[in-house]
CSV table of C-alpha atoms and ligand atoms in Angstrom, one decimal:
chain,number,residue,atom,x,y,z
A,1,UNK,CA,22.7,-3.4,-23.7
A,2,UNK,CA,19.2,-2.3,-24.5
A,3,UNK,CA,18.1,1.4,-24.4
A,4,UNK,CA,15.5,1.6,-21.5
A,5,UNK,CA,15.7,5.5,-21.7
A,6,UNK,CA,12.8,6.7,-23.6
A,7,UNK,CA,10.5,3.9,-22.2
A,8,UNK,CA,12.0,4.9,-18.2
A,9,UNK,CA,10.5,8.7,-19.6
A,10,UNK,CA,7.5,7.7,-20.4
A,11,UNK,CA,6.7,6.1,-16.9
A,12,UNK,CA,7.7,8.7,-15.8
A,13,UNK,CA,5.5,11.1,-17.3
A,14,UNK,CA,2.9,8.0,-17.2
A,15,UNK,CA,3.1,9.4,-13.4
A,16,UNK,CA,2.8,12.7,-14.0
A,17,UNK,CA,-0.9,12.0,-16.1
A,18,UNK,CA,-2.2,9.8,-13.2
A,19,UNK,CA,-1.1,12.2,-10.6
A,20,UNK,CA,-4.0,14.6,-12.4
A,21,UNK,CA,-6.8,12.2,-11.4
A,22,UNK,CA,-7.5,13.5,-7.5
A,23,UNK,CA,-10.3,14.4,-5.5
A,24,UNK,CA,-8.8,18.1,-4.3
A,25,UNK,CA,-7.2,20.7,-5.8
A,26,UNK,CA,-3.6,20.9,-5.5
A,27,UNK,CA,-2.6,17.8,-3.7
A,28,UNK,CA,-2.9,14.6,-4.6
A,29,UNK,CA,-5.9,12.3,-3.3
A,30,UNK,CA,-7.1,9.2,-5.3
A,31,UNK,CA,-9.3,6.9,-2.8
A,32,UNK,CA,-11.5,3.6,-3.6
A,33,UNK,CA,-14.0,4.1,-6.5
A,34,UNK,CA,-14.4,7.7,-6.4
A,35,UNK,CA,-14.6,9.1,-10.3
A,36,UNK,CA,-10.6,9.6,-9.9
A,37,UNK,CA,-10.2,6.0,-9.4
A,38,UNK,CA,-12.6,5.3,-12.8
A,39,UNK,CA,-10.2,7.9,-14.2
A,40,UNK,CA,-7.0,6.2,-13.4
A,41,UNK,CA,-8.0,2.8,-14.4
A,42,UNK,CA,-9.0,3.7,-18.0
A,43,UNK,CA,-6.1,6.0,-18.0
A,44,UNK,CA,-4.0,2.7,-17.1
A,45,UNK,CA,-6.2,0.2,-19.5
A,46,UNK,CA,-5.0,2.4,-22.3
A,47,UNK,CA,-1.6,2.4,-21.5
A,48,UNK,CA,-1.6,-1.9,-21.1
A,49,UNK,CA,-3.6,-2.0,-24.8
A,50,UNK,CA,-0.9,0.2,-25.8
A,51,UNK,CA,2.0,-1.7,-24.7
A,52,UNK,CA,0.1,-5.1,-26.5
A,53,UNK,CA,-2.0,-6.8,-23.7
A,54,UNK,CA,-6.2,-7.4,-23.3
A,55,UNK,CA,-7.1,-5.0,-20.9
A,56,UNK,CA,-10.6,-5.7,-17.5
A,57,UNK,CA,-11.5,-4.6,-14.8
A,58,UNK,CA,-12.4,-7.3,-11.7
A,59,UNK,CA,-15.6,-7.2,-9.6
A,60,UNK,CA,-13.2,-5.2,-7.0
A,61,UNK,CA,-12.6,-2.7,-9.0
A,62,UNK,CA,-8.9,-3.7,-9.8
A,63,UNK,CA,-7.8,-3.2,-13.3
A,64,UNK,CA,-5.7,-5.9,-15.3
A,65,UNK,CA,-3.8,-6.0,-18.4
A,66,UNK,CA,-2.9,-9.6,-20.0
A,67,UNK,CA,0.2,-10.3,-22.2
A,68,UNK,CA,-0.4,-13.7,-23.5
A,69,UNK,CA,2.4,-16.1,-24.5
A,70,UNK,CA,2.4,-18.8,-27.3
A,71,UNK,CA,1.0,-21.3,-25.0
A,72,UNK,CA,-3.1,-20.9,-23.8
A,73,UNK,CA,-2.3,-22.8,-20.8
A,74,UNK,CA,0.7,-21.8,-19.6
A,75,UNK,CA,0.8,-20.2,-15.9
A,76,UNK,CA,0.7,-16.6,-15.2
A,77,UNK,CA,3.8,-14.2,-13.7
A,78,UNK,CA,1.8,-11.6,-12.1
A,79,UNK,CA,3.0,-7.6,-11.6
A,80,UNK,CA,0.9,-5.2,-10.2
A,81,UNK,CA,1.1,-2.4,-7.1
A,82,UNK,CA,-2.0,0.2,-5.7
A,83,UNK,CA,-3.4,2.9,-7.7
A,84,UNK,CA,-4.8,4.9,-4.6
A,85,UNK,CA,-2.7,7.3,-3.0
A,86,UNK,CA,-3.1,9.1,0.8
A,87,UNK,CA,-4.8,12.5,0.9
A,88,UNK,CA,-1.6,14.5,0.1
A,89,UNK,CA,0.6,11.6,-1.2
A,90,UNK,CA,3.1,11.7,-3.7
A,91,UNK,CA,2.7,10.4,-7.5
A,92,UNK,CA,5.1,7.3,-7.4
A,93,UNK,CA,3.7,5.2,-4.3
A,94,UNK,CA,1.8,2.4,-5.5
A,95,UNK,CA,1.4,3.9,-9.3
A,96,UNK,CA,5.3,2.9,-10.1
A,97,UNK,CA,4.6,-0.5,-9.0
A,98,UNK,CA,1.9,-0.3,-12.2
A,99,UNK,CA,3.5,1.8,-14.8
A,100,UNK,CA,6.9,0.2,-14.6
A,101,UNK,CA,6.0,-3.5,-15.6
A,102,UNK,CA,3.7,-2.1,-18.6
A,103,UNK,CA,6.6,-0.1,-19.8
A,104,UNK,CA,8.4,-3.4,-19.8
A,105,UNK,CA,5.7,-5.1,-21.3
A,106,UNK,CA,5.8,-2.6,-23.9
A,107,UNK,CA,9.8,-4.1,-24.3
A,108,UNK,CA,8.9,-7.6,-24.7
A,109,UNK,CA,6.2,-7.0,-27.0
A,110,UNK,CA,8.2,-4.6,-29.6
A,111,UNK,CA,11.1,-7.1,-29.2
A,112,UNK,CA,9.1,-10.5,-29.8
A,113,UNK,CA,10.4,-12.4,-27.2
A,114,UNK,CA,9.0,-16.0,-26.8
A,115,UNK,CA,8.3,-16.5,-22.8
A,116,UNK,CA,6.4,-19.9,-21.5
A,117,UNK,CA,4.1,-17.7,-19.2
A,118,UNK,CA,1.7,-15.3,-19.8
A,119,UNK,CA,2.1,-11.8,-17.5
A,120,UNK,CA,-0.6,-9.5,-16.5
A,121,UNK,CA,-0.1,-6.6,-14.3
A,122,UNK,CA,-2.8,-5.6,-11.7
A,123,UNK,CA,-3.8,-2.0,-10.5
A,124,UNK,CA,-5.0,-2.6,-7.0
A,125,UNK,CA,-7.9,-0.3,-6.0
A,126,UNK,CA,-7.3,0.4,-2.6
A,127,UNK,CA,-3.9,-0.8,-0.7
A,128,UNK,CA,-4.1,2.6,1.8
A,129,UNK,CA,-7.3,2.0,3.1
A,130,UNK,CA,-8.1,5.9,3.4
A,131,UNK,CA,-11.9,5.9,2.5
A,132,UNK,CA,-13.1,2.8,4.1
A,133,UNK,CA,-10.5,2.6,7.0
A,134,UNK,CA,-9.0,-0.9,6.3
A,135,UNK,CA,-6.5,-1.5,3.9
A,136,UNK,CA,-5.6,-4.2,1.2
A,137,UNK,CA,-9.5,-4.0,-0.4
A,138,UNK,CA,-8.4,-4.9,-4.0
A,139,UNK,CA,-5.9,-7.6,-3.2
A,140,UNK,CA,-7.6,-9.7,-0.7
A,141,UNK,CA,-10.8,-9.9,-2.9
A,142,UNK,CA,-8.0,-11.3,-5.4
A,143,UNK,CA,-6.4,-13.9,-2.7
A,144,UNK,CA,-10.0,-14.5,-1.4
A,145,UNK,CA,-10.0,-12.5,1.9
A,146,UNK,CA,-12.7,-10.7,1.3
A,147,UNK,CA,-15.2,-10.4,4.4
A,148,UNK,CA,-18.3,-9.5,3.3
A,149,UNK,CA,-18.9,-7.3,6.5
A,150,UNK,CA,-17.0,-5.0,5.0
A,151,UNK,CA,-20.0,-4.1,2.6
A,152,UNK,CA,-21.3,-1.6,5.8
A,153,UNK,CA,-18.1,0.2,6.5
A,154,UNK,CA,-18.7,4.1,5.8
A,155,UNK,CA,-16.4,6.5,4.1
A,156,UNK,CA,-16.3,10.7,6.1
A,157,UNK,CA,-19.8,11.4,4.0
A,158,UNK,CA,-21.3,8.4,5.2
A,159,UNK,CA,-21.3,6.3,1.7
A,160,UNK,CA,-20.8,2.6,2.4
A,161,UNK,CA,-18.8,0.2,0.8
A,162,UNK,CA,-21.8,-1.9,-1.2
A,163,UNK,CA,-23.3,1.6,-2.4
A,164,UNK,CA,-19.7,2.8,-3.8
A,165,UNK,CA,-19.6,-0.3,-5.1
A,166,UNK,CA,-22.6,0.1,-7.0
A,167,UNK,CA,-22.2,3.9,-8.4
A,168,UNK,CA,-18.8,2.4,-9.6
A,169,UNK,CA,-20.7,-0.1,-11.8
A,170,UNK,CA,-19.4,-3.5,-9.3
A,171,UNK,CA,-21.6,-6.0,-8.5
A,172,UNK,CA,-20.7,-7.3,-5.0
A,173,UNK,CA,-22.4,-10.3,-4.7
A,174,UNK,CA,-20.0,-11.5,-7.3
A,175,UNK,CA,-17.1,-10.1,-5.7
A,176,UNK,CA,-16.0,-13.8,-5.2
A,177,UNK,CA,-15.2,-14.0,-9.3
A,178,UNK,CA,-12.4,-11.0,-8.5
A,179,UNK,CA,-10.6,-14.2,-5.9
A,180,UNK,CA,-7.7,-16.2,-8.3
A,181,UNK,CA,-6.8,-19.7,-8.0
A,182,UNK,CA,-2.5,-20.1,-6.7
A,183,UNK,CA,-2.7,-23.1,-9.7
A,184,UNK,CA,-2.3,-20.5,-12.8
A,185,UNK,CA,0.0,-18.6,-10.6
A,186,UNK,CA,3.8,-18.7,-10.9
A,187,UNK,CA,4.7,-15.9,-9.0
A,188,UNK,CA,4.0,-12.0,-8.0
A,189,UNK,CA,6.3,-9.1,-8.1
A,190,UNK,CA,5.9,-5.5,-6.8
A,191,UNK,CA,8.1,-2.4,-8.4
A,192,UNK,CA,7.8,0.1,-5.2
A,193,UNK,CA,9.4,3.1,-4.2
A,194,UNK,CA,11.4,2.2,-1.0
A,195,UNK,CA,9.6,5.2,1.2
A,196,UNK,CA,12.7,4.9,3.1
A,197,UNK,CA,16.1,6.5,3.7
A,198,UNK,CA,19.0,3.2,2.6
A,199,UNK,CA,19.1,3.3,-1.2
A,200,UNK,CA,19.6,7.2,-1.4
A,201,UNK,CA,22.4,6.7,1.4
A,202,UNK,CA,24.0,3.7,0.2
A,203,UNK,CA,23.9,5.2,-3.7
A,204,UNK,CA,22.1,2.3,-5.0
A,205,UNK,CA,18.7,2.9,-7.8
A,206,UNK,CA,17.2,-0.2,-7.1
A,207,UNK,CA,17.0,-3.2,-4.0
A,208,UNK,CA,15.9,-6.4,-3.0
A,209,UNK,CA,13.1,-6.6,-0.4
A,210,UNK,CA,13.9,-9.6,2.4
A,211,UNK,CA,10.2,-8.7,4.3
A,212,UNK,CA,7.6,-6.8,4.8
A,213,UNK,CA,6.9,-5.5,8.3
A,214,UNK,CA,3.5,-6.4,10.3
A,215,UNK,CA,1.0,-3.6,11.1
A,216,UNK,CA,-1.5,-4.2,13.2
A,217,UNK,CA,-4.0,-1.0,13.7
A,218,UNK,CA,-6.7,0.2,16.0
A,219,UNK,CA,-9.2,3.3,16.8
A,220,UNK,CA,-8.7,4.4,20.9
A,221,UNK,CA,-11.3,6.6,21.8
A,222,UNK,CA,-11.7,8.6,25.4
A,223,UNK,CA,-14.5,9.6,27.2
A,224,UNK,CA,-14.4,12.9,29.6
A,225,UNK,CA,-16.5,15.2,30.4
A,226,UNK,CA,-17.0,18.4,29.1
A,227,UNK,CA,-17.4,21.6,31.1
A,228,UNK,CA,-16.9,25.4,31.5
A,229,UNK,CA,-13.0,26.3,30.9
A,230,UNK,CA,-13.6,29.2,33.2
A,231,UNK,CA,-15.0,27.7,36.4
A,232,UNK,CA,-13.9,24.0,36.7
A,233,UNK,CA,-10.9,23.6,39.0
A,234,UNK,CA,-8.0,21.6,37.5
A,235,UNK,CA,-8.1,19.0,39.8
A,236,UNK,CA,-12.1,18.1,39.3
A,237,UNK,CA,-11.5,18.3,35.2
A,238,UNK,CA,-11.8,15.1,33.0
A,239,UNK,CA,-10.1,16.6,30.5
A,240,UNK,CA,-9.8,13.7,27.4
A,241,UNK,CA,-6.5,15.9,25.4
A,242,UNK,CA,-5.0,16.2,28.6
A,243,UNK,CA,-5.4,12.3,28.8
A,244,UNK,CA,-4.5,11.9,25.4
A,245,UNK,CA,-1.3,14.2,25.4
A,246,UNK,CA,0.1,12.0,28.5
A,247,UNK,CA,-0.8,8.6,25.8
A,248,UNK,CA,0.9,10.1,22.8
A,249,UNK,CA,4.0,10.3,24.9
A,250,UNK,CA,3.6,6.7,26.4
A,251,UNK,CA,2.9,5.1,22.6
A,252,UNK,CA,5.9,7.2,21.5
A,253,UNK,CA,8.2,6.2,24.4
A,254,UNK,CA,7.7,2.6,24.9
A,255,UNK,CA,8.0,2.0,20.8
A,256,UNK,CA,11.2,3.6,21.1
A,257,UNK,CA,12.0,1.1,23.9
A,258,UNK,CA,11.1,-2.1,22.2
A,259,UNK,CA,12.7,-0.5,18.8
A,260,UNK,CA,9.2,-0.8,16.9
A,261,UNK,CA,7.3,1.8,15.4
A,262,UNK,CA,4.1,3.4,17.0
A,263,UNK,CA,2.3,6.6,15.0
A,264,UNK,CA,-0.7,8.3,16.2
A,265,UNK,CA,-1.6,9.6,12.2
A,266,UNK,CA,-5.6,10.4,13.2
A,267,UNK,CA,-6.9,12.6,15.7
A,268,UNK,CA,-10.3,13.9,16.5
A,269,UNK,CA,-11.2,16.1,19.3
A,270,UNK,CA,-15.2,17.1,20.5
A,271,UNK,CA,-16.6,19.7,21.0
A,272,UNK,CA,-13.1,21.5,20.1
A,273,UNK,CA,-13.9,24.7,21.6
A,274,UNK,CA,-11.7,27.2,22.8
A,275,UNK,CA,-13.9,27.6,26.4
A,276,UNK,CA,-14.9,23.7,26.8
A,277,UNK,CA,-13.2,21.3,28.4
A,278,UNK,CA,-12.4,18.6,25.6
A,279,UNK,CA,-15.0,15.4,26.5
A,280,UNK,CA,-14.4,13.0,23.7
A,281,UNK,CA,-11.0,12.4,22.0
A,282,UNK,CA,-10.4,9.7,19.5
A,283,UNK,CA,-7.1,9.1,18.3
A,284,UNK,CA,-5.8,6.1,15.9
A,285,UNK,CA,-2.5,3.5,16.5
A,286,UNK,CA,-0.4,2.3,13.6
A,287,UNK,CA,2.4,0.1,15.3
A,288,UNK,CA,4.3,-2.1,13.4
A,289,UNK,CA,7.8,-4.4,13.2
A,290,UNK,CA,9.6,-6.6,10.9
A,291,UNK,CA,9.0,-8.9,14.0
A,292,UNK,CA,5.3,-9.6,15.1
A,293,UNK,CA,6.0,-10.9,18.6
A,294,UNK,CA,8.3,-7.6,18.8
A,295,UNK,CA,5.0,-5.7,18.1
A,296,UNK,CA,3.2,-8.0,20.4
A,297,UNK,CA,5.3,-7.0,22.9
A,298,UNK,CA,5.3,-3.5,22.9
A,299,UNK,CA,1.3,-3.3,21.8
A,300,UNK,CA,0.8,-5.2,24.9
A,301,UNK,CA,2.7,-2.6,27.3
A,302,UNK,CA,1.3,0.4,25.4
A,303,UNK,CA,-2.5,-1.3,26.4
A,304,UNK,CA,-1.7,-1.5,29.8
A,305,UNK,CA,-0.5,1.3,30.3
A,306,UNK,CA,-2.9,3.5,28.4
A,307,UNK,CA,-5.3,1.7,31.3
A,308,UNK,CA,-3.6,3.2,34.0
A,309,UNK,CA,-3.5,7.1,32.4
A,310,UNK,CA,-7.7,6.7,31.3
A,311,UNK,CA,-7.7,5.7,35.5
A,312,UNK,CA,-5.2,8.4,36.3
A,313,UNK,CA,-7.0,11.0,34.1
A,314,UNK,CA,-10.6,10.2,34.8
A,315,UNK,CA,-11.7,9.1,30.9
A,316,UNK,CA,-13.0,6.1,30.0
A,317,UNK,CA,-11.1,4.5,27.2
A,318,UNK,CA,-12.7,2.0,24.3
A,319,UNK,CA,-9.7,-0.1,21.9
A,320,UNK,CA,-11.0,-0.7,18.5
A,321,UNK,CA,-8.8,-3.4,16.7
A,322,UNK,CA,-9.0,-2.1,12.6
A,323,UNK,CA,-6.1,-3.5,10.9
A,324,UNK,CA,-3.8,-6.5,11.7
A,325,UNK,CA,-1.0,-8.1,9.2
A,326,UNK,CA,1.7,-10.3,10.1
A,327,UNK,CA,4.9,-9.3,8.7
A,328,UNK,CA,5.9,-11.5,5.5
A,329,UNK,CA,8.9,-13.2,4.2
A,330,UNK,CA,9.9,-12.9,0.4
A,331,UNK,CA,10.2,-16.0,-1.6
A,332,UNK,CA,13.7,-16.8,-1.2
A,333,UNK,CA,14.3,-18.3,-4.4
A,334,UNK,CA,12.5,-14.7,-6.3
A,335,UNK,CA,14.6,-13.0,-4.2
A,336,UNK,CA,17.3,-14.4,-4.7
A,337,UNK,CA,16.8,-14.5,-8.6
A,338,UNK,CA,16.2,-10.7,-8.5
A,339,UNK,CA,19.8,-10.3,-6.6
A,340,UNK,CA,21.7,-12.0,-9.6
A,341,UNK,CA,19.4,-9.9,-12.4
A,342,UNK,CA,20.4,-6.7,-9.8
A,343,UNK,CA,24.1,-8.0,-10.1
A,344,UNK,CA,23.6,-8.7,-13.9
A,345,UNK,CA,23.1,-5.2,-14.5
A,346,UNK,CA,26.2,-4.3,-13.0
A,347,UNK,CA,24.5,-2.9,-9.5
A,348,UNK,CA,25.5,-4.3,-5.9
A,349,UNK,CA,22.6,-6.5,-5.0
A,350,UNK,CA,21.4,-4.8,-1.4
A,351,UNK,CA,18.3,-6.9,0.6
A,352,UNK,CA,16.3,-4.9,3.0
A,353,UNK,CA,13.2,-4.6,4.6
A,354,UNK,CA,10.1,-2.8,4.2
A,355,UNK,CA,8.6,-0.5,7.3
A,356,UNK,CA,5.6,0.3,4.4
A,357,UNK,CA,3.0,-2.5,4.1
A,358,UNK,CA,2.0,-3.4,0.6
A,359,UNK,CA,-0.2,-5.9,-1.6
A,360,UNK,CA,2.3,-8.0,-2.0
A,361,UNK,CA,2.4,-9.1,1.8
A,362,UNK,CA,-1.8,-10.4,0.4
A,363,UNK,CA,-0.7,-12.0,-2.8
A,364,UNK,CA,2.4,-14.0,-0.7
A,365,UNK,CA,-1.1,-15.7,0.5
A,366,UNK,CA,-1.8,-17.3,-3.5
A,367,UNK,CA,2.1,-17.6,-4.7
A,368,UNK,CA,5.5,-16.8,-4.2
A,369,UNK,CA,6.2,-13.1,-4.3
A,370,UNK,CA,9.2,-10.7,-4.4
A,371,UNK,CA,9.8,-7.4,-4.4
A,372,UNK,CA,11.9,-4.6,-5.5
A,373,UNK,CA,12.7,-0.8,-4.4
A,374,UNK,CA,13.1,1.8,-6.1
A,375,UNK,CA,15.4,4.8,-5.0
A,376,UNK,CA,13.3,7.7,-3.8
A,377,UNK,CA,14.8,11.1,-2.6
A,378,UNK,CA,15.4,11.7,1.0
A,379,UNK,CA,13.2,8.4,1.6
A,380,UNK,CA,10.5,10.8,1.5
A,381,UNK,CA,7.1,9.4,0.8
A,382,UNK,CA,3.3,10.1,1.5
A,383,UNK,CA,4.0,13.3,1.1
A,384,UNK,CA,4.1,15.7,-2.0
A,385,UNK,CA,7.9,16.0,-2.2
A,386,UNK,CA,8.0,12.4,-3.5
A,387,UNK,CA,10.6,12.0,-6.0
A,388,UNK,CA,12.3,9.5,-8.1
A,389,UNK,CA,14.6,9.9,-10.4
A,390,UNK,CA,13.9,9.1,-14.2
A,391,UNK,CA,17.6,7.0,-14.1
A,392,UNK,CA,16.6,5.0,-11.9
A,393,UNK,CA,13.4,3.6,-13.5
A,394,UNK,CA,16.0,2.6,-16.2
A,395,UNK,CA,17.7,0.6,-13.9
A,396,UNK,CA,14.7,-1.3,-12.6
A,397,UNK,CA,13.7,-1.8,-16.2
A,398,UNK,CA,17.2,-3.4,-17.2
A,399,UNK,CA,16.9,-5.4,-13.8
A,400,UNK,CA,13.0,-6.8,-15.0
A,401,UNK,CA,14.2,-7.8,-18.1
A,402,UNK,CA,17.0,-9.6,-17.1
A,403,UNK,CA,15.0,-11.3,-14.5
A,404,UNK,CA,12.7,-12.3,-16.7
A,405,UNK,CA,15.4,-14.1,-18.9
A,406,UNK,CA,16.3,-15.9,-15.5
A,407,UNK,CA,12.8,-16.7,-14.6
A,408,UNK,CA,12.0,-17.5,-18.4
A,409,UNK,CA,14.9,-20.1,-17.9
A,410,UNK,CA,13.7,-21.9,-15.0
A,411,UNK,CA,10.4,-21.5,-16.3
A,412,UNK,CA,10.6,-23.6,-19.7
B,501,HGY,O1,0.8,2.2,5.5
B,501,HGY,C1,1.5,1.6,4.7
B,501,HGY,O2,2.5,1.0,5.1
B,501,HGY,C2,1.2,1.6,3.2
B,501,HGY,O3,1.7,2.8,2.6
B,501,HGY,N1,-0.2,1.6,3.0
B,502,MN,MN1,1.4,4.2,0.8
B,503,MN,MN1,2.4,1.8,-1.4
């Protein structure tokens, strides 16, 4: 069996050297073409022309590496994952998804092995959606989603979108040359830490994803009025955290209820003064399920009955919709050939879902796609106790190889 140890170290480390390239001191925060981002793509473009493959960047600021077979027109297998990270994230989510396939790249190229299909690997700019507010940036401009009207959005210092576009040397009125046509594409697969709990329990380094779960997102913002803390009686208050604590506890209870999952991540609070009663509060809504009428279902409770507690509480509420993805079914054959190169490798084949949304769920829009989990300790993730374990980047390199012998099969 091939030796995937040193080249499972040096992703590893690989992560270590990104992790380096973030926008404040002492915790890890790579957004959408910021200097960091410039940083980790020619970081990344030296590791691909390391490992053997051309190396560009696309006019969304996604960074590709090319490993060409014997054949100029053959299709394409495409890897790739995010290079961004939350404020505060951990070094493996998203970055793994990269680093992983170039270190098998590296594999194929040192071992000359013949394939019908090209591969290239994509660094996706922006999957989180933490400097612009929506998510998937880099991979819908590749499966042609891009909306144009998201040239205005505004980052906290009140850049927008075109003008970070510009400093970071893109020209967005050809943004359309960063879309790919399905034709060249025979498939995309995502390496990603699981971010969840079932891998580390059930003692298994690697897993098979069946789905990923639909988010859909919004900005709820309420309107009180602000007074003297001292001299307004209780009842007469219209007191915007008081309306908002009483919502929290309604999002929280009635996801628990329809077994979906509700977090309120963002919160702002004006004038946030110790003596003013709070008059604007604007809080965000991340709910999500591997089920979208599920979601539906819930979302739609949680609406009315935020109504009645703005009417209750005397604030006036505004729902802004920012984010909506229907969950996503894996290709079942990909999936199913990643089970036998899991069971190949002498690992019980385990399917499960992602809560986490990723590119892939964009790409599934161009070509069949698959993904697969990496172990992560204590399913901890966004968050800087995020951990894998050097082992277990061996394992998903013996499992990528061996699926690429199935898929190089089926493919000839
Ligand atoms: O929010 C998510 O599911 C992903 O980590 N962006
Ligand atoms: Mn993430
Ligand atoms: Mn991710």
């Amino acid at each position: 069996m091939t030796d995937f140890a040193d080249l499972a170290q040096e992703v590893f480390d690989q992560c270590e050297t990104l992790a380096q390239f973030s926008q404040a001191e002492g915790m890890m925060d790579r957004r959408f073409l910021t200097k960091e981002h410039q940083q980790a793509n020619a970081q990344t473009a030296f590791w691909m022309e390391a490992a053997g493959m051309q190396t560009w960047q696309d006019e969304a600021g996604n960074q590709y590496g090319r490993f060409e077979c014997s054949t100029p027109d053959a299709p394409t297998l495409l890897f790739g994952s995010h290079l961004d990270t939350v404020p505060n994230g951990g070094k493996y989510d998203g970055i793994l998804g990269v680093l992983t396939p170039i270190a098998l790249v590296k594999y194929l190229n040192q071992t000359n092995q013949a394939l019908p299909f090209h591969i290239e690997i994509v660094g996706f700019g922006d999957e989180e959606g933490t400097r612009f507010g929506i998510t998937l940036i880099g991979s819908r401009a590749i499966s042609g989603n891009w909306d144009d009207n998201w040239l205005l959005l505004q980052d906290a210092n009140g850049v927008n979108l075109s003008q970070a576009m510009a400093e970071f040397g893109l020209d967005y009125t050809k943004i359309q040359q960063a879309s790919r046509k399905s034709s060249n594409l025979l498939a995309f697969v995502e390496i990603h830490i699981e971010q969840g709990p079932v891998l580390e329990k059930e003692n298994l380094p690697v897993g098979i994803v069946s789905s990923i779960a639909g988010a859909k997102r919004a900005i709820i913002s309420l309107k009180g009025k602000a007074g003297h803390a001292g001299t307004v009686p209780m009842h007469l208050r219209q007191d915007a955290v008081v309306a908002f604590a009483h919502m929290a506890v309604a999002i929280n209870d009635i996801a628990k209820k329809h077994g979906v999952v509700a977090t309120v991540g963002y919160l702002e609070n004006k004038p946030n003064a110790v003596n003013v009663i709070p008059s604007r509060t604007q809080f965000s809504l991340d709910i999500r399920s591997e089920y979208d009428a599920l979601r539906d279902e819930a979302l739609a409770e949680i609406e009315s009955q935020l109504a009645v507690l703005a009417n209750e509480y005397q604030v006036e509420l505004e729902w802004k919709q920012t984010h909506s993805a229907s969950a996503v079914a894996c290709d079942p054959a990909l999936k199913s050939m990643l089970e036998s190169a899991v069971a190949d490798t002498g690992t019980q084949p385990l399917t499960l879902f992602s809560g986490a949304g990723h590119d892939a769920m964009e790409l599934a829009n161009l070509c069949p796609m698959a993904m697969l989990f990496v172990r992560c300790k204590e399913g901890i993730s966004h968050h800087p106790d995020e951990a894998i374990q050097v082992g277990d980047v061996e394992a998903s390199l013996h499992v990528l190889a061996r699926f690429i012998e199935r898929f190089a099969e089926e493919n000839r």
